[in-house]
mmCIF file of C-alpha atoms (C1' of nucleotides) in Angstrom:
data_model
loop_
_atom_site.group_PDB
_atom_site.id
_atom_site.type_symbol
_atom_site.label_atom_id
_atom_site.label_comp_id
_atom_site.label_asym_id
_atom_site.label_seq_id
_atom_site.Cartn_x
_atom_site.Cartn_y
_atom_site.Cartn_z
ATOM 1 C CA MET A 1 -14.292 3.192 -1.682
ATOM 2 C CA VAL A 2 -15.446 6.454 -3.412
ATOM 3 C CA GLN A 3 -17.174 8.790 -1.598
ATOM 4 C CA TYR A 4 -18.946 11.511 -2.751
ATOM 5 C CA GLN A 5 -20.598 14.149 -1.003
ATOM 6 C CA SER A 6 -23.171 11.687 0.517
ATOM 7 C CA SER A 7 -20.821 10.250 3.950
ATOM 8 C CA HIS A 8 -23.636 12.268 6.211
ATOM 9 C CA LEU A 9 -26.331 10.272 4.931
ATOM 10 C CA ASP A 10 -24.131 7.223 4.917
ATOM 11 C CA ALA A 11 -23.468 7.997 8.822
ATOM 12 C CA SER A 12 -27.310 8.829 9.237
ATOM 13 C CA PHE A 13 -28.918 5.407 7.653
ATOM 14 C CA ALA A 14 -25.773 3.263 9.348
ATOM 15 C CA ALA A 15 -26.622 5.142 13.138
ATOM 16 C CA LEU A 16 -30.447 3.671 12.718
ATOM 17 C CA SER A 17 -29.354 0.134 11.480
ATOM 18 C CA ASP A 18 -28.704 -1.106 14.297
ATOM 19 C CA ALA A 19 -31.957 -2.050 16.889
ATOM 20 C CA THR A 20 -29.673 -0.772 19.513
ATOM 21 C CA ARG A 21 -29.125 2.649 18.533
ATOM 22 C CA ARG A 22 -33.054 2.872 17.390
ATOM 23 C CA GLY A 23 -33.625 2.020 21.166
ATOM 24 C CA ILE A 24 -31.428 4.547 22.508
ATOM 25 C CA LEU A 25 -33.152 6.969 20.061
ATOM 26 C CA GLU A 26 -36.916 6.476 21.719
ATOM 27 C CA ARG A 27 -35.291 5.688 24.933
ATOM 28 C CA LEU A 28 -33.865 9.331 25.148
ATOM 29 C CA GLY A 29 -37.008 11.238 23.649
ATOM 30 C CA ARG A 30 -39.319 10.378 26.395
ATOM 31 C CA ALA A 31 -36.451 11.456 29.019
ATOM 32 C CA ASP A 32 -32.153 11.605 29.251
ATOM 33 C CA ALA A 33 -30.500 8.794 30.539
ATOM 34 C CA SER A 34 -26.750 8.840 31.888
ATOM 35 C CA ILE A 35 -24.810 6.258 29.775
ATOM 36 C CA SER A 36 -24.862 3.859 32.980
ATOM 37 C CA GLU A 37 -28.745 3.841 32.697
ATOM 38 C CA LEU A 38 -28.203 2.915 29.296
ATOM 39 C CA ALA A 39 -26.854 -0.060 29.949
ATOM 40 C CA GLY A 40 -28.823 -1.159 32.070
ATOM 41 C CA THR A 41 -31.696 -1.348 30.322
ATOM 42 C CA PHE A 42 -30.154 -2.234 26.979
ATOM 43 C CA ARG A 43 -27.870 -5.128 29.351
ATOM 44 C CA MET A 44 -24.515 -4.368 27.975
ATOM 45 C CA SER A 45 -21.452 -3.453 29.359
ATOM 46 C CA LEU A 46 -20.411 0.622 30.062
ATOM 47 C CA THR A 47 -18.034 0.605 27.279
ATOM 48 C CA GLY A 48 -20.521 -1.285 24.867
ATOM 49 C CA MET A 49 -23.636 1.311 25.203
ATOM 50 C CA LYS A 50 -20.565 4.575 25.069
ATOM 51 C CA LYS A 51 -19.831 2.903 22.143
ATOM 52 C CA HIS A 52 -22.666 3.530 20.829
ATOM 53 C CA ILE A 53 -23.550 6.693 21.809
ATOM 54 C CA GLY A 54 -20.418 7.363 20.683
ATOM 55 C CA VAL A 55 -21.933 6.852 16.807
ATOM 56 C CA LEU A 56 -24.928 8.289 17.152
ATOM 57 C CA GLU A 57 -23.069 11.616 18.694
ATOM 58 C CA GLN A 58 -21.189 11.635 15.808
ATOM 59 C CA THR A 59 -23.725 12.314 13.165
ATOM 60 C CA GLY A 60 -25.427 14.730 15.706
ATOM 61 C CA LEU A 61 -28.312 12.135 16.752
ATOM 62 C CA VAL A 62 -27.522 12.156 20.575
ATOM 63 C CA ARG A 63 -25.827 15.027 22.090
ATOM 64 C CA THR A 64 -23.798 14.243 25.991
ATOM 65 C CA GLU A 65 -22.975 16.295 28.300
ATOM 66 C CA LYS A 66 -20.704 15.520 31.568
ATOM 67 C CA ALA A 67 -21.596 17.093 34.700
ATOM 68 C CA GLY A 68 -19.356 15.359 37.589
ATOM 69 C CA ARG A 69 -19.100 11.437 37.261
ATOM 70 C CA VAL A 70 -22.342 11.261 34.975
ATOM 71 C CA ARG A 71 -22.329 12.017 31.395
ATOM 72 C CA THR A 72 -25.787 12.643 30.639
ATOM 73 C CA CYS A 73 -27.488 11.440 27.214
ATOM 74 C CA THR A 74 -29.557 14.181 25.147
ATOM 75 C CA LEU A 75 -31.551 13.316 22.267
ATOM 76 C CA GLY A 76 -29.130 15.934 19.663
ATOM 77 C CA PRO A 77 -29.166 18.777 17.372
ATOM 78 C CA ARG A 78 -29.405 17.252 14.444
ATOM 79 C CA SER A 79 -32.420 15.484 12.999
ATOM 80 C CA LEU A 80 -33.476 12.817 10.711
ATOM 81 C CA ASP A 81 -34.429 15.896 8.024
ATOM 82 C CA GLU A 82 -31.764 14.769 5.276
ATOM 83 C CA ALA A 83 -32.738 10.858 6.111
ATOM 84 C CA ALA A 84 -36.636 11.743 5.821
ATOM 85 C CA GLU A 85 -35.723 14.139 2.355
ATOM 86 C CA TRP A 86 -34.060 10.832 0.925
ATOM 87 C CA LEU A 87 -36.168 8.528 2.009
ATOM 88 C CA GLU A 88 -39.300 10.501 0.842
ATOM 89 C CA ARG A 89 -37.443 10.794 -2.490
ATOM 90 C CA TYR A 90 -37.177 7.496 -3.114
ATOM 91 C CA ARG A 91 -40.828 6.389 -2.107
ATOM 92 C CA GLN A 92 -41.900 8.717 -4.971
ATOM 93 C CA LEU A 93 -40.320 6.932 -7.355
ATOM 94 C CA TRP A 94 -41.190 4.172 -6.371
ATOM 95 C CA HIS A 95 -44.831 5.321 -6.336
ATOM 96 C CA GLU A 96 -43.926 6.544 -9.872
ATOM 97 C CA ARG A 97 -42.327 2.697 -11.528
ATOM 98 C CA PHE A 98 -45.572 1.184 -9.612
ATOM 99 C CA ASN A 99 -47.937 3.396 -11.327
ATOM 100 C CA GLU A 100 -46.690 3.058 -14.849
ATOM 101 C CA LEU A 101 -46.797 -0.954 -14.221
ATOM 102 C CA ASP A 102 -50.263 -0.582 -12.846
ATOM 103 C CA LYS A 103 -51.383 0.773 -16.616
ATOM 104 C CA ILE A 104 -48.906 -1.509 -18.980
ATOM 105 C CA VAL A 105 -51.124 -4.534 -17.131
ATOM 106 C CA GLU A 106 -54.653 -2.075 -17.317
ATOM 107 C CA GLU A 107 -53.157 -1.822 -20.688
ATOM 108 C CA LEU A 108 -52.317 -5.206 -20.999
ATOM 109 C CA GLN A 109 -55.402 -6.196 -19.735
ATOM 110 C CA ARG A 110 -57.654 -3.887 -22.712
ATOM 111 C CA VAL A 111 -55.750 -5.515 -25.409
ATOM 112 C CA ARG A 112 -56.715 -8.541 -24.248
ATOM 113 C CA ARG A 113 -60.279 -7.597 -23.781
ATOM 114 C CA VAL A 114 -60.320 -7.037 -27.925
ATOM 115 C CA ASP A 115 -58.375 -9.698 -28.853
ATOM 116 C CA ALA A 116 -60.754 -12.234 -27.073
ATOM 117 C CA PRO A 117 -63.786 -10.227 -25.945
ATOM 118 C CA THR A 118 -66.458 -12.150 -23.921
ATOM 119 C CA PRO A 119 -68.856 -14.492 -25.916
ATOM 120 C CA MET B 1 -25.836 -10.158 19.052
ATOM 121 C CA VAL B 2 -29.758 -10.156 20.831
ATOM 122 C CA GLN B 3 -31.680 -9.505 16.997
ATOM 123 C CA TYR B 4 -35.651 -8.898 18.622
ATOM 124 C CA GLN B 5 -37.777 -8.777 15.961
ATOM 125 C CA SER B 6 -36.321 -5.879 14.025
ATOM 126 C CA SER B 7 -33.751 -7.705 11.072
ATOM 127 C CA HIS B 8 -36.405 -6.357 8.248
ATOM 128 C CA LEU B 9 -35.707 -2.150 10.069
ATOM 129 C CA ASP B 10 -32.075 -3.429 10.482
ATOM 130 C CA ALA B 11 -32.103 -4.576 7.151
ATOM 131 C CA SER B 12 -33.546 -1.747 5.256
ATOM 132 C CA PHE B 13 -31.195 0.926 6.666
ATOM 133 C CA ALA B 14 -28.679 -0.844 6.224
ATOM 134 C CA ALA B 15 -28.576 -1.257 2.437
ATOM 135 C CA LEU B 16 -29.927 2.544 2.147
ATOM 136 C CA SER B 17 -26.216 3.179 4.147
ATOM 137 C CA ASP B 18 -24.273 3.154 1.333
ATOM 138 C CA ALA B 19 -24.096 5.940 -1.545
ATOM 139 C CA THR B 20 -23.705 3.766 -4.049
ATOM 140 C CA ARG B 21 -26.638 1.551 -3.259
ATOM 141 C CA ARG B 22 -28.779 4.672 -2.622
ATOM 142 C CA GLY B 23 -27.275 5.804 -6.707
ATOM 143 C CA ILE B 24 -28.740 1.921 -7.427
ATOM 144 C CA LEU B 25 -32.125 2.953 -6.188
ATOM 145 C CA GLU B 26 -32.562 6.617 -7.736
ATOM 146 C CA ARG B 27 -31.380 5.218 -11.059
ATOM 147 C CA LEU B 28 -34.036 1.625 -11.370
ATOM 148 C CA GLY B 29 -36.943 4.433 -10.135
ATOM 149 C CA ARG B 30 -35.569 6.091 -13.639
ATOM 150 C CA ALA B 31 -35.275 3.163 -16.166
ATOM 151 C CA ASP B 32 -34.774 -0.796 -14.762
ATOM 152 C CA ALA B 33 -31.170 -2.019 -15.713
ATOM 153 C CA SER B 34 -29.019 -5.335 -16.284
ATOM 154 C CA ILE B 35 -26.217 -5.694 -13.657
ATOM 155 C CA SER B 36 -23.120 -5.026 -16.011
ATOM 156 C CA GLU B 37 -25.316 -1.370 -17.684
ATOM 157 C CA LEU B 38 -25.250 -0.615 -13.091
ATOM 158 C CA ALA B 39 -22.094 -1.797 -12.785
ATOM 159 C CA GLY B 40 -20.760 0.381 -16.156
ATOM 160 C CA THR B 41 -22.639 3.764 -13.994
ATOM 161 C CA PHE B 42 -20.848 3.188 -11.315
ATOM 162 C CA ARG B 43 -17.533 2.203 -12.156
ATOM 163 C CA MET B 44 -17.324 -0.935 -10.409
ATOM 164 C CA SER B 45 -16.190 -4.818 -11.517
ATOM 165 C CA LEU B 46 -19.889 -7.092 -12.450
ATOM 166 C CA THR B 47 -19.027 -9.049 -9.246
ATOM 167 C CA GLY B 48 -19.287 -6.145 -6.756
ATOM 168 C CA MET B 49 -22.264 -4.666 -7.872
ATOM 169 C CA LYS B 50 -23.632 -8.223 -8.026
ATOM 170 C CA LYS B 51 -23.309 -7.956 -4.713
ATOM 171 C CA HIS B 52 -24.700 -4.212 -4.133
ATOM 172 C CA ILE B 53 -27.380 -5.764 -6.354
ATOM 173 C CA GLY B 54 -27.984 -9.108 -3.623
ATOM 174 C CA VAL B 55 -28.282 -6.633 -1.307
ATOM 175 C CA LEU B 56 -30.614 -5.111 -2.040
ATOM 176 C CA GLU B 57 -32.983 -8.165 -3.251
ATOM 177 C CA GLN B 58 -32.728 -9.723 0.092
ATOM 178 C CA THR B 59 -34.201 -6.854 1.664
ATOM 179 C CA GLY B 60 -36.865 -6.714 -0.875
ATOM 180 C CA LEU B 61 -36.134 -2.967 -2.469
ATOM 181 C CA VAL B 62 -35.148 -4.476 -5.590
ATOM 182 C CA ARG B 63 -36.335 -7.508 -8.054
ATOM 183 C CA THR B 64 -34.487 -9.120 -10.801
ATOM 184 C CA GLU B 65 -35.066 -11.150 -13.447
ATOM 185 C CA LYS B 66 -33.101 -13.087 -16.011
ATOM 186 C CA ALA B 67 -33.477 -13.205 -19.499
ATOM 187 C CA GLY B 68 -30.842 -15.418 -21.233
ATOM 188 C CA ARG B 69 -27.208 -14.221 -20.359
ATOM 189 C CA VAL B 70 -28.716 -10.465 -19.515
ATOM 190 C CA ARG B 71 -30.063 -10.116 -15.875
ATOM 191 C CA THR B 72 -32.227 -7.535 -15.222
ATOM 192 C CA CYS B 73 -33.091 -5.386 -12.272
ATOM 193 C CA THR B 74 -36.368 -3.526 -11.696
ATOM 194 C CA LEU B 75 -37.350 -1.873 -8.980
ATOM 195 C CA GLY B 76 -38.680 -4.394 -6.332
ATOM 196 C CA PRO B 77 -41.960 -4.549 -4.670
ATOM 197 C CA ARG B 78 -41.049 -3.767 -0.863
ATOM 198 C CA SER B 79 -41.088 -0.001 -0.537
ATOM 199 C CA LEU B 80 -39.645 1.643 2.179
ATOM 200 C CA ASP B 81 -42.539 1.998 4.060
ATOM 201 C CA GLU B 82 -41.368 0.883 7.425
ATOM 202 C CA ALA B 83 -38.636 2.687 7.750
ATOM 203 C CA ALA B 84 -40.351 5.617 6.842
ATOM 204 C CA GLU B 85 -42.420 5.003 8.836
ATOM 205 C CA TRP B 86 -39.920 4.377 12.066
ATOM 206 C CA LEU B 87 -38.138 8.412 10.865
ATOM 207 C CA GLU B 88 -41.793 9.575 11.372
ATOM 208 C CA ARG B 89 -41.989 8.526 14.908
ATOM 209 C CA TYR B 90 -39.109 9.391 15.685
ATOM 210 C CA ARG B 91 -38.953 12.699 13.873
ATOM 211 C CA GLN B 92 -41.848 13.397 15.990
ATOM 212 C CA LEU B 93 -40.594 11.890 19.149
ATOM 213 C CA TRP B 94 -37.559 15.155 18.176
ATOM 214 C CA HIS B 95 -39.616 17.447 18.054
ATOM 215 C CA GLU B 96 -41.921 17.283 21.148
ATOM 216 C CA ARG B 97 -38.627 16.720 22.942
ATOM 217 C CA PHE B 98 -37.588 20.733 21.686
ATOM 218 C CA ASN B 99 -40.328 22.459 22.042
ATOM 219 C CA GLU B 100 -40.322 20.864 25.098
ATOM 220 C CA LEU B 101 -36.571 22.579 25.757
ATOM 221 C CA ASP B 102 -37.988 25.604 23.853
ATOM 222 C CA LYS B 103 -40.778 25.884 27.152
ATOM 223 C CA ILE B 104 -37.826 25.603 29.364
ATOM 224 C CA VAL B 105 -36.481 28.462 27.692
ATOM 225 C CA GLU B 106 -39.016 30.400 27.062
ATOM 226 C CA GLU B 107 -40.022 30.166 31.231
ATOM 227 C CA LEU B 108 -36.193 30.453 31.992
ATOM 228 C CA GLN B 109 -37.102 34.532 30.222
ATOM 229 C CA ARG B 110 -39.734 34.922 31.402
ATOM 230 C CA VAL B 111 -38.396 34.921 35.585
ATOM 231 C CA ARG B 112 -35.069 36.639 34.175
ATOM 232 C CA ARG B 113 -36.881 39.368 33.262
ATOM 233 C CA VAL B 114 -38.954 39.231 36.553
ATOM 234 C CA ASP B 115 -36.121 39.350 38.694
ATOM 235 C CA ALA B 116 -34.269 42.315 36.498
ATOM 236 C CA PRO B 117 -37.210 44.173 35.034
ATOM 237 C CA THR B 118 -35.698 46.618 31.719
ATOM 238 C CA PRO B 119 -34.783 50.030 33.571
ATOM 239 C "C1'" DC C 1 -18.368 -24.030 -34.677
ATOM 240 C "C1'" DA C 2 -15.167 -20.423 -32.414
ATOM 241 C "C1'" DT C 3 -15.517 -15.880 -30.189
ATOM 242 C "C1'" DA C 4 -17.526 -12.344 -27.167
ATOM 243 C "C1'" DT C 5 -20.738 -11.526 -23.784
ATOM 244 C "C1'" DA C 6 -22.958 -11.562 -18.737
ATOM 245 C "C1'" DC C 7 -23.191 -13.030 -15.358
ATOM 246 C "C1'" DT C 8 -21.607 -16.263 -11.573
ATOM 247 C "C1'" DG C 9 -18.955 -18.240 -8.025
ATOM 248 C "C1'" DA C 10 -14.750 -18.746 -4.660
ATOM 249 C "C1'" DA C 11 -11.141 -17.037 -2.744
ATOM 250 C "C1'" DC C 12 -9.008 -13.119 -0.609
ATOM 251 C "C1'" DC C 13 -8.650 -9.058 1.454
ATOM 252 C "C1'" DA C 14 -8.914 -4.241 4.505
ATOM 253 C "C1'" DT C 15 -11.361 -2.521 6.855
ATOM 254 C "C1'" DA C 16 -15.690 -1.624 10.001
ATOM 255 C "C1'" DT C 17 -18.609 -3.280 13.127
ATOM 256 C "C1'" DG C 18 -19.891 -4.853 17.473
ATOM 257 C "C1'" DG C 19 -19.492 -6.138 21.656
ATOM 258 C "C1'" DT C 20 -16.242 -8.047 25.917
ATOM 259 C "C1'" DT C 21 -12.463 -7.980 29.930
ATOM 260 C "C1'" DC C 22 -9.308 -5.180 32.209
ATOM 261 C "C1'" DA C 23 -7.104 -1.343 33.703
ATOM 262 C "C1'" DG C 24 -7.396 2.708 35.097
ATOM 263 C "C1'" DT C 25 -9.474 8.051 36.824
ATOM 264 C "C1'" DA C 26 -12.149 11.254 39.190
ATOM 265 C "C1'" DT C 27 -15.551 11.596 41.912
ATOM 266 C "C1'" DC C 28 -19.133 12.390 45.238
ATOM 267 C "C1'" DA C 29 -20.699 10.172 50.613
ATOM 268 C "C1'" DA C 30 -19.276 7.907 54.750
ATOM 269 C "C1'" DT D 1 -9.769 9.252 53.846
ATOM 270 C "C1'" DT D 2 -11.552 5.377 52.352
ATOM 271 C "C1'" DG D 3 -14.630 3.045 49.581
ATOM 272 C "C1'" DA D 4 -17.973 3.141 45.913
ATOM 273 C "C1'" DT D 5 -19.884 4.755 41.754
ATOM 274 C "C1'" DA D 6 -19.479 6.275 36.485
ATOM 275 C "C1'" DC D 7 -16.681 6.789 33.192
ATOM 276 C "C1'" DT D 8 -13.041 6.269 29.708
ATOM 277 C "C1'" DG D 9 -9.454 3.265 27.077
ATOM 278 C "C1'" DA D 10 -6.632 0.294 25.525
ATOM 279 C "C1'" DA D 11 -6.873 -4.698 23.316
ATOM 280 C "C1'" DC D 12 -8.662 -7.748 21.786
ATOM 281 C "C1'" DC D 13 -11.843 -11.375 19.623
ATOM 282 C "C1'" DA D 14 -15.424 -12.934 16.179
ATOM 283 C "C1'" DT D 15 -17.956 -11.589 12.096
ATOM 284 C "C1'" DA D 16 -19.748 -8.278 7.988
ATOM 285 C "C1'" DT D 17 -18.388 -5.144 4.638
ATOM 286 C "C1'" DG D 18 -17.183 -3.361 0.023
ATOM 287 C "C1'" DG D 19 -14.463 -4.270 -2.867
ATOM 288 C "C1'" DT D 20 -10.855 -6.420 -5.961
ATOM 289 C "C1'" DT D 21 -8.848 -10.919 -9.472
ATOM 290 C "C1'" DC D 22 -9.570 -15.635 -11.772
ATOM 291 C "C1'" DA D 23 -11.940 -19.192 -13.535
ATOM 292 C "C1'" DG D 24 -15.592 -20.969 -14.180
ATOM 293 C "C1'" DT D 25 -20.187 -21.134 -17.268
ATOM 294 C "C1'" DA D 26 -24.224 -19.752 -20.523
ATOM 295 C "C1'" DT D 27 -25.601 -17.357 -23.921
ATOM 296 C "C1'" DA D 28 -25.749 -15.055 -28.616
ATOM 297 C "C1'" DT D 29 -23.623 -14.298 -32.896
ATOM 298 C "C1'" DG D 30 -20.602 -14.206 -37.580
#
DNA sequence: CATATACTGAACCATATGGTTCAGTATCAA
DNA sequence: TTGATACTGAACCATATGGTTCAGTATATG
């Protein structure tokens, strides 16, 4: 599997491809939470939740800190700026392509009008 | 695996989590291409490329049409608006959280200044 | 017709993912 | 000290992913 220099984008998008993980990010956007709180909210074993947090932590989207028994999860230092940037660029390409298509359609319509003018 | 109503977002982000697939989208943003052209560009078997196209097609990011032997791939009807929307919302949450943090930091600095004023 | 091209599908493979349970360890509270 | 709580790690499981090869089928082209 060839991996040029894009592994971080890969990881960001992969992290977001799971509904539970997106839910966790939204939840942490409102307030910090412990692993067990999150596990409760998303009806999942502690271990399962910890894995999700692990994924989010590795991409830098979540930061955690342990105090005593409880590990508290916060929104992490790394935002999704890169991912958002990529998306924006794609959307631009997409719109360009479709504007082009619009032009072609318009042109076809113009030609058709010339070919067969309304009587 | 609980799947509420978010399967399309899941699929969009999953589609983008692969560098080859992002490359294909960029490539198609410049011009349409056949499967074998893409396979050549990304140094991959025809079959492998067809699988990627299948993934992109299922999420609606790419549309294909077969004429004779060759199947031509175009940017699809479904843009990434939903995904972009989600990202934007997350980024807002994230900035809110960090502004809040900024306020706390400021407050701490203010208190510290009061506690121990510069001599 | 014969042959090359372009795709398609099935089967296979290694590894990753999203979960679980079970058995710890560490810490807080009575 | 004795529990209860909160996490952690290992092992397991089913399914998905990203590739491959091999054997077709369909379509152009000489």
